[in-house]
Amino acid sequence: MTDSTTQSPSLALAVDLGGTKVEAALVTDQGVVLPGTRHRSPTGPGRTSDELQAAVDEVVTATLATLPADATLIGVGIGSAGPVDEVNGLVSPLNMPVWRDYPLRDRVAQHVPAGVPVTLRMDGLAITLAEHWVGAAQGSDHVMGMIVSTGVGGGLILHGRTVSGPTGNAGHIGHVECGGFDDPCACGGTGCLEAVASGPKTVAWAQRQGFTGTTGEELAAAYAAGDEVAVAAVQRSGRALGQAIAAATSLVDLEVVAIGGGFSHVSPDLFEYARQAVAERAEFPFVTKVRIVPTGLSQDGPLIGAAALVHRADVLR
Amino acid sequence: MTDSTTQSPSLALAVDLGGTKVEAALVTDQGVVLPGTRHRSPTGPGRTSDELQAAVDEVVTATLATLPADATLIGVGIGSAGPVDEVNGLVSPLNMPVWRDYPLRDRVAQHVPAGVPVTLRMDGLAITLAEHWVGAAQGSDHVMGMIVSTGVGGGLILHGRTVSGPTGNAGHIGHVECGGFDDPCACGGTGCLEAVASGPKTVAWAQRQGFTGTTGEELAAAYAAGDEVAVAAVQRSGRALGQAIAAATSLVDLEVVAIGGGFSHVSPDLFEYARQAVAERAEFPFVTKVRIVPTGLSQDGPLIGAAALVHRADVLR
């Protein structure tokens, strides 16, 4: 009897650069984060470029130091907040204004031996890959992954292959608009999903109707208690989610949409309101067929997704 | 010296089923409609299923009768108004209510020898293939084709391959919503592009502001003459076009959008208003980069596109 974990396991170094933290870990070819290998460091808009760089170096170095002696590092996958320049490996995260066209791929590559492939994609695409690989979207070839949190992002797998576009920025579902919504968006658009249904935007709308809380958690508690304004706020954001999903399904004929991120947990009813908005597209069975489900991977999704850029390279395009 | 047209030319039978007519023609492997092979017959909501079937049989039979003795029929391509069921070759055109899940592919296949492949796709996808092959989108791998006419439809080529989705209905850009627009759509949506910017909907909006004309041609003439309401109507529809294109580009990272169809000729300014709406997405260079251009193929596009389902089968997925 053999144990595959004792046979020079193939590991990926996964790096996830987000708006509040950067994380790294080693991930197996079964999509499991190897215990004891995960490291994180804060990021955010207040940090200098040198501090962000040091944070990335720190988590990558610490994680690489945990590489088992008998393991093989077969590649590095990096998921980053967007926009990105996939061809050149550059990142310009909206809420890290000191980084514009920052060469994150090459920076991380300096830590690993020459010849180890390093792949960078948007974090929304990485999460979608994770859900397709070992999460809620297994078995479907037409998938959108979504994160509803401080922003709203996503990624696409169509006909069984990732769609990232010529620049790597496909999947920006947060900037698909919702008819009938006038909310101005920081991108310049009107009624963009992110401007309506992100956690902070939902809370801000509720506050304008008299809600006195300040966080998504407080809004969730008020919703659970039946507070009228909180219910209206969650309904409104759920409806916008459904409208944007219907639009995306009209355009790319999706089978399943897997939604995660902190604010997606405000209430299970958020999903129900989204589904109701989709159901109204009664003329189009190909739209109403889309399934809207919670992600299957919780907090591990982004790192498993970054690792999927290595372990599931056959799905990439 | 040899003339390739004398060497058993490879021809495709192209069939285009639309809301007002069905057409058929023979198309060469260079994307040229063979003179003298084109036939058409009216369709429309007033016809019975038998009449529609007879119209299809008639144009297919008449066109096949023109097949040169030295030519080889290498396949049949059918572009149809949507929705469709691509897997089973069924069509359910919205404005031919007597045809729901009608087996158009098999009906046409009865006219050609067994073994000749017959491929059916949405007409919007066929037009996109034509523009990618010999039209305005040559050289790009990230394309949306659009038709702005009595409805608004389209198709997608991403990463150099068609995207039709699991059912064949990807490309319904007419049912992507426009933020800030309340116009109700027949599909059940709010502010869908088709509900705002189709020819009839644009004319209807102008009429509600006092325009006394009834056709797109009259609106075009009034616009050219500087009529205030006509200008506002074309601006409004151009802006909606730009918003939907910005949303689509956010989602799938397009390089070029080629727009044709009768109402796209209302004024060249329609394109300018669309471009202005896209330019407002200043935070996203990957959105503002998208080029919006007129289609290159005018009236031949649908048939060339149907033929591309045969001649460019390598681009299909």
PDB file of C-alpha atoms in Angstrom, chain B residues 24 88 145 190 280 304:
ATOM      1  CA  ALA B  24     -30.795  31.062 -48.935  1.00  0.00           C
ATOM      2  CA  ASN B  88     -31.274  19.687 -30.997  1.00  0.00           C
ATOM      3  CA  GLY B 145     -21.380  41.606 -33.463  1.00  0.00           C
ATOM      4  CA  THR B 190     -36.290  46.737 -16.988  1.00  0.00           C
ATOM      5  CA  GLU B 280     -17.238  57.900 -19.317  1.00  0.00           C
ATOM      6  CA  ILE B 304     -22.010  34.998 -45.244  1.00  0.00           C
TER       7      ILE B 304
END
